[in-house]
């Protein structure tokens, strides 16, 4: 188990830490070194290094053929991934901000997701489309979207949202080697966060939810940056004697819901936390999975959602802050649930 | 027709036919009749209520499909085509049994009955499929071209789309990318005069769609799409350029669909006279006459080729009708690899 190895290394004081962005870069570099069919394509990913620096330096190592800067053409970036994937390559596309994926929607939803099925299972479309989502950078409504649930709703696509650097590398490697189109949603606020990241090419299987912290009182299902906030909330709550269990789906679709259901059976209470607007968000799916499962019989409180307000992301710092769940909101909501206030 | 539309002189036709060879020249006539027969049978089956979905018939456009596919190496090169795609699949060497089975939604169809008329693909032979979205295959072509470039093969990608698709934004993104990277792509716009009901006269300010090639600094040529040899010649030249690393070409094949857009079309946007005028330019007898003039076949051969094509389609219908429906237990197959 890698987590055990992690602990051993920590004990030896030899922990290798990378940021989330570095972990992603290392995954791509290692995969590209081994496999010529892998190439990168996107806007400003070459000399510029990507808008958030994730691909920095890779053009020096692999050249502009395999780290390919494109014009601002999101539909053709997606189409490039699809066409290359159909003909034996494993492209990794980058959409500079998740907001701009709206300009790729036809190719992703009507082509990438459906070709294999429409062709009777006789084609495969193995590519990864990386894209940073999320607010918190003051970029306002057109550069802060969290649109993962649009893709969750499209059979044929896989949707992955790593919440830390260790997962980022392992999930990206799995996504690269997966034979399906994978929408890989990164988070801008996580790029500089650090974690232990082994140098070896480890994979974290897709569709395997992960219990990020164990606890007896409440199950918190969180995605992306909200996993970090939930873990911080857990520390505070622990001081009050409240132990929350944090479950990170990691792959939103296809979802491995067993760890969530089993956790709720254990705790009897559930809170779902995500950044995207509440209405129509991923939380609804999690709530439905819990409510429709045997965990229903174990519930002793309503299943709650704590998610973004149903508004576009505002520019003003304070307004932006109050648009999406913060640590204190999770703490407060968890307290109410555990104390039976709902 | 405008003078800017390239046609083939009788002398040039003889030269081309000599280069093509008699056997292949004859096969192309067989292909055109096979497409015509397939389309007519499709229409008949629809009228008999045997078809679950809709369809888009390419009657009148057989010369365009056949000339284009034969100018590249089908099965080795790549094809992406559009919703009016039966003819392209046949011209690419598709098996009409599997096509008819797909049309009737059968398990033995190319797509196991999951795709239907609009999505027929023959992936094993590098036919990456017809597409139900106008212009949907155009961005994908960039990826195919890029893949050929990165794998360093001498393949080309033939992407066929309609006049309507040339007004989608993706057309611009794709042609620009292919041109800046010199990708081996042949963009063939089958201008059949109408995007559903929208006439090209109303939808374009340019007289010829190929004029748009200048925006990408690539060659653009407009040919008589009802003259198989004109299409063959233009696509051959484009393929040579592509293989030589000289990048993409935009070929506009001017043609006409005899039937409505789909089965719901009452054709209120065009006159019977216009349709008749185009029917007089039927690509099949035009090409057959060229073969007769060149002494490759006789009038009797034409009849025999016609009859054989229609018989093959009868056999395809028999194959399809005797084929099983997909089993409901397999409904989830193919969503994920």
PDB file of N, CA and C in Angstrom, chain A residues 240-284:
ATOM      1  N   UNK A 240     -13.850  19.919  19.585  1.00  0.00           N
ATOM      2  CA  UNK A 240     -15.132  19.995  20.309  1.00  0.00           C
ATOM      3  C   UNK A 240     -15.694  18.607  20.589  1.00  0.00           C
ATOM      4  N   UNK A 241     -14.934  17.584  20.182  1.00  0.00           N
ATOM      5  CA  UNK A 241     -15.399  16.216  20.409  1.00  0.00           C
ATOM      6  C   UNK A 241     -16.270  15.664  19.306  1.00  0.00           C
ATOM      7  N   UNK A 242     -16.355  16.400  18.203  1.00  0.00           N
ATOM      8  CA  UNK A 242     -17.146  15.905  17.068  1.00  0.00           C
ATOM      9  C   UNK A 242     -16.181  15.316  16.038  1.00  0.00           C
ATOM     10  N   UNK A 243     -16.392  14.070  15.683  1.00  0.00           N
ATOM     11  CA  UNK A 243     -15.506  13.395  14.726  1.00  0.00           C
ATOM     12  C   UNK A 243     -16.250  13.158  13.420  1.00  0.00           C
ATOM     13  N   UNK A 244     -15.846  13.920  12.411  1.00  0.00           N
ATOM     14  CA  UNK A 244     -16.506  13.725  11.118  1.00  0.00           C
ATOM     15  C   UNK A 244     -15.659  12.824  10.220  1.00  0.00           C
ATOM     16  N   UNK A 245     -16.369  12.070   9.398  1.00  0.00           N
ATOM     17  CA  UNK A 245     -15.692  11.219   8.410  1.00  0.00           C
ATOM     18  C   UNK A 245     -15.773  11.945   7.062  1.00  0.00           C
ATOM     19  N   UNK A 246     -14.637  12.087   6.420  1.00  0.00           N
ATOM     20  CA  UNK A 246     -14.616  12.811   5.146  1.00  0.00           C
ATOM     21  C   UNK A 246     -14.392  11.805   4.011  1.00  0.00           C
ATOM     22  N   UNK A 247     -15.340  11.765   3.081  1.00  0.00           N
ATOM     23  CA  UNK A 247     -15.220  10.862   1.940  1.00  0.00           C
ATOM     24  C   UNK A 247     -15.046  11.696   0.667  1.00  0.00           C
ATOM     25  N   UNK A 248     -14.012  11.349  -0.068  1.00  0.00           N
ATOM     26  CA  UNK A 248     -13.683  12.064  -1.310  1.00  0.00           C
ATOM     27  C   UNK A 248     -13.949  11.116  -2.488  1.00  0.00           C
ATOM     28  N   UNK A 249     -14.950  11.387  -3.292  1.00  0.00           N
ATOM     29  CA  UNK A 249     -15.245  10.469  -4.407  1.00  0.00           C
ATOM     30  C   UNK A 249     -14.080  10.393  -5.419  1.00  0.00           C
ATOM     31  N   UNK A 250     -13.339  11.445  -5.570  1.00  0.00           N
ATOM     32  CA  UNK A 250     -12.198  11.548  -6.501  1.00  0.00           C
ATOM     33  C   UNK A 250     -12.614  11.397  -7.955  1.00  0.00           C
ATOM     34  N   UNK A 251     -13.289  10.296  -8.283  1.00  0.00           N
ATOM     35  CA  UNK A 251     -13.904  10.162  -9.611  1.00  0.00           C
ATOM     36  C   UNK A 251     -15.401  10.367  -9.425  1.00  0.00           C
ATOM     37  N   UNK A 252     -15.931  11.414 -10.028  1.00  0.00           N
ATOM     38  CA  UNK A 252     -17.354  11.717  -9.849  1.00  0.00           C
ATOM     39  C   UNK A 252     -18.223  10.840 -10.741  1.00  0.00           C
ATOM     40  N   UNK A 253     -17.656  10.449 -11.883  1.00  0.00           N
ATOM     41  CA  UNK A 253     -18.406   9.567 -12.773  1.00  0.00           C
ATOM     42  C   UNK A 253     -17.448   8.713 -13.580  1.00  0.00           C
ATOM     43  N   UNK A 254     -17.661   7.411 -13.609  1.00  0.00           N
ATOM     44  CA  UNK A 254     -18.649   6.643 -12.855  1.00  0.00           C
ATOM     45  C   UNK A 254     -18.279   6.603 -11.371  1.00  0.00           C
ATOM     46  N   UNK A 255     -19.268   6.812 -10.537  1.00  0.00           N
ATOM     47  CA  UNK A 255     -19.060   6.943  -9.089  1.00  0.00           C
ATOM     48  C   UNK A 255     -19.038   5.589  -8.383  1.00  0.00           C
ATOM     49  N   UNK A 256     -18.075   5.448  -7.490  1.00  0.00           N
ATOM     50  CA  UNK A 256     -18.039   4.305  -6.566  1.00  0.00           C
ATOM     51  C   UNK A 256     -18.759   4.773  -5.310  1.00  0.00           C
ATOM     52  N   UNK A 257     -20.021   4.398  -5.141  1.00  0.00           N
ATOM     53  CA  UNK A 257     -20.789   4.944  -4.017  1.00  0.00           C
ATOM     54  C   UNK A 257     -20.735   4.092  -2.753  1.00  0.00           C
ATOM     55  N   UNK A 258     -20.104   2.907  -2.843  1.00  0.00           N
ATOM     56  CA  UNK A 258     -20.107   2.035  -1.649  1.00  0.00           C
ATOM     57  C   UNK A 258     -19.475   2.682  -0.425  1.00  0.00           C
ATOM     58  N   UNK A 259     -18.288   3.269  -0.561  1.00  0.00           N
ATOM     59  CA  UNK A 259     -17.686   3.857   0.651  1.00  0.00           C
ATOM     60  C   UNK A 259     -18.564   4.949   1.269  1.00  0.00           C
ATOM     61  N   UNK A 260     -19.328   5.646   0.430  1.00  0.00           N
ATOM     62  CA  UNK A 260     -20.212   6.702   0.942  1.00  0.00           C
ATOM     63  C   UNK A 260     -21.358   6.074   1.717  1.00  0.00           C
ATOM     64  N   UNK A 261     -21.962   5.075   1.092  1.00  0.00           N
ATOM     65  CA  UNK A 261     -23.102   4.416   1.728  1.00  0.00           C
ATOM     66  C   UNK A 261     -22.669   3.741   3.035  1.00  0.00           C
ATOM     67  N   UNK A 262     -21.535   3.082   2.987  1.00  0.00           N
ATOM     68  CA  UNK A 262     -21.057   2.407   4.201  1.00  0.00           C
ATOM     69  C   UNK A 262     -20.725   3.404   5.302  1.00  0.00           C
ATOM     70  N   UNK A 263     -20.216   4.535   4.907  1.00  0.00           N
ATOM     71  CA  UNK A 263     -19.893   5.559   5.897  1.00  0.00           C
ATOM     72  C   UNK A 263     -21.166   6.076   6.568  1.00  0.00           C
ATOM     73  N   UNK A 264     -22.193   6.305   5.759  1.00  0.00           N
ATOM     74  CA  UNK A 264     -23.447   6.835   6.319  1.00  0.00           C
ATOM     75  C   UNK A 264     -24.120   5.789   7.212  1.00  0.00           C
ATOM     76  N   UNK A 265     -23.969   4.521   6.840  1.00  0.00           N
ATOM     77  CA  UNK A 265     -24.501   3.465   7.706  1.00  0.00           C
ATOM     78  C   UNK A 265     -23.827   3.561   9.080  1.00  0.00           C
ATOM     79  N   UNK A 266     -22.562   3.879   9.062  1.00  0.00           N
ATOM     80  CA  UNK A 266     -21.796   3.983  10.309  1.00  0.00           C
ATOM     81  C   UNK A 266     -22.173   5.230  11.111  1.00  0.00           C
ATOM     82  N   UNK A 267     -22.275   6.376  10.424  1.00  0.00           N
ATOM     83  CA  UNK A 267     -22.461   7.637  11.157  1.00  0.00           C
ATOM     84  C   UNK A 267     -23.927   8.037  11.333  1.00  0.00           C
ATOM     85  N   UNK A 268     -24.784   7.606  10.401  1.00  0.00           N
ATOM     86  CA  UNK A 268     -26.205   7.945  10.483  1.00  0.00           C
ATOM     87  C   UNK A 268     -26.530   9.367  10.040  1.00  0.00           C
ATOM     88  N   UNK A 269     -25.509  10.083   9.588  1.00  0.00           N
ATOM     89  CA  UNK A 269     -25.764  11.468   9.148  1.00  0.00           C
ATOM     90  C   UNK A 269     -24.876  11.787   7.953  1.00  0.00           C
ATOM     91  N   UNK A 270     -25.404  12.638   7.070  1.00  0.00           N
ATOM     92  CA  UNK A 270     -24.609  12.936   5.874  1.00  0.00           C
ATOM     93  C   UNK A 270     -24.738  14.397   5.472  1.00  0.00           C
ATOM     94  N   UNK A 271     -23.583  14.959   5.077  1.00  0.00           N
ATOM     95  CA  UNK A 271     -23.507  16.320   4.551  1.00  0.00           C
ATOM     96  C   UNK A 271     -22.674  16.258   3.277  1.00  0.00           C
ATOM     97  N   UNK A 272     -23.177  16.871   2.228  1.00  0.00           N
ATOM     98  CA  UNK A 272     -22.417  16.909   0.974  1.00  0.00           C
ATOM     99  C   UNK A 272     -21.938  18.342   0.755  1.00  0.00           C
ATOM    100  N   UNK A 273     -20.659  18.484   0.447  1.00  0.00           N
ATOM    101  CA  UNK A 273     -20.085  19.830   0.276  1.00  0.00           C
ATOM    102  C   UNK A 273     -19.424  19.940  -1.089  1.00  0.00           C
ATOM    103  N   UNK A 274     -19.870  20.900  -1.880  1.00  0.00           N
ATOM    104  CA  UNK A 274     -19.149  21.189  -3.121  1.00  0.00           C
ATOM    105  C   UNK A 274     -19.250  22.664  -3.450  1.00  0.00           C
ATOM    106  N   UNK A 275     -18.424  23.077  -4.397  1.00  0.00           N
ATOM    107  CA  UNK A 275     -18.321  24.498  -4.720  1.00  0.00           C
ATOM    108  C   UNK A 275     -19.374  24.974  -5.719  1.00  0.00           C
ATOM    109  N   UNK A 276     -19.740  24.107  -6.637  1.00  0.00           N
ATOM    110  CA  UNK A 276     -20.693  24.497  -7.687  1.00  0.00           C
ATOM    111  C   UNK A 276     -22.043  24.876  -7.074  1.00  0.00           C
ATOM    112  N   UNK A 277     -22.834  25.658  -7.790  1.00  0.00           N
ATOM    113  CA  UNK A 277     -24.151  26.044  -7.267  1.00  0.00           C
ATOM    114  C   UNK A 277     -24.956  24.838  -6.789  1.00  0.00           C
ATOM    115  N   UNK A 278     -25.711  25.066  -5.744  1.00  0.00           N
ATOM    116  CA  UNK A 278     -26.441  23.982  -5.084  1.00  0.00           C
ATOM    117  C   UNK A 278     -27.431  23.305  -6.029  1.00  0.00           C
ATOM    118  N   UNK A 279     -28.207  24.137  -6.724  1.00  0.00           N
ATOM    119  CA  UNK A 279     -29.281  23.575  -7.543  1.00  0.00           C
ATOM    120  C   UNK A 279     -28.723  22.866  -8.771  1.00  0.00           C
ATOM    121  N   UNK A 280     -29.061  21.625  -8.885  1.00  0.00           N
ATOM    122  CA  UNK A 280     -28.575  20.845 -10.022  1.00  0.00           C
ATOM    123  C   UNK A 280     -27.130  20.406  -9.872  1.00  0.00           C
ATOM    124  N   UNK A 281     -26.574  20.599  -8.691  1.00  0.00           N
ATOM    125  CA  UNK A 281     -25.168  20.241  -8.470  1.00  0.00           C
ATOM    126  C   UNK A 281     -24.980  18.771  -8.162  1.00  0.00           C
ATOM    127  N   UNK A 282     -23.699  18.398  -8.021  1.00  0.00           N
ATOM    128  CA  UNK A 282     -23.379  16.991  -7.803  1.00  0.00           C
ATOM    129  C   UNK A 282     -23.948  16.479  -6.485  1.00  0.00           C
ATOM    130  N   UNK A 283     -24.130  17.372  -5.538  1.00  0.00           N
ATOM    131  CA  UNK A 283     -24.669  16.977  -4.239  1.00  0.00           C
ATOM    132  C   UNK A 283     -25.997  16.254  -4.354  1.00  0.00           C
ATOM    133  N   UNK A 284     -26.788  16.672  -5.299  1.00  0.00           N
ATOM    134  CA  UNK A 284     -28.089  16.029  -5.490  1.00  0.00           C
ATOM    135  C   UNK A 284     -27.929  14.552  -5.791  1.00  0.00           C
TER     136      UNK A 284
END
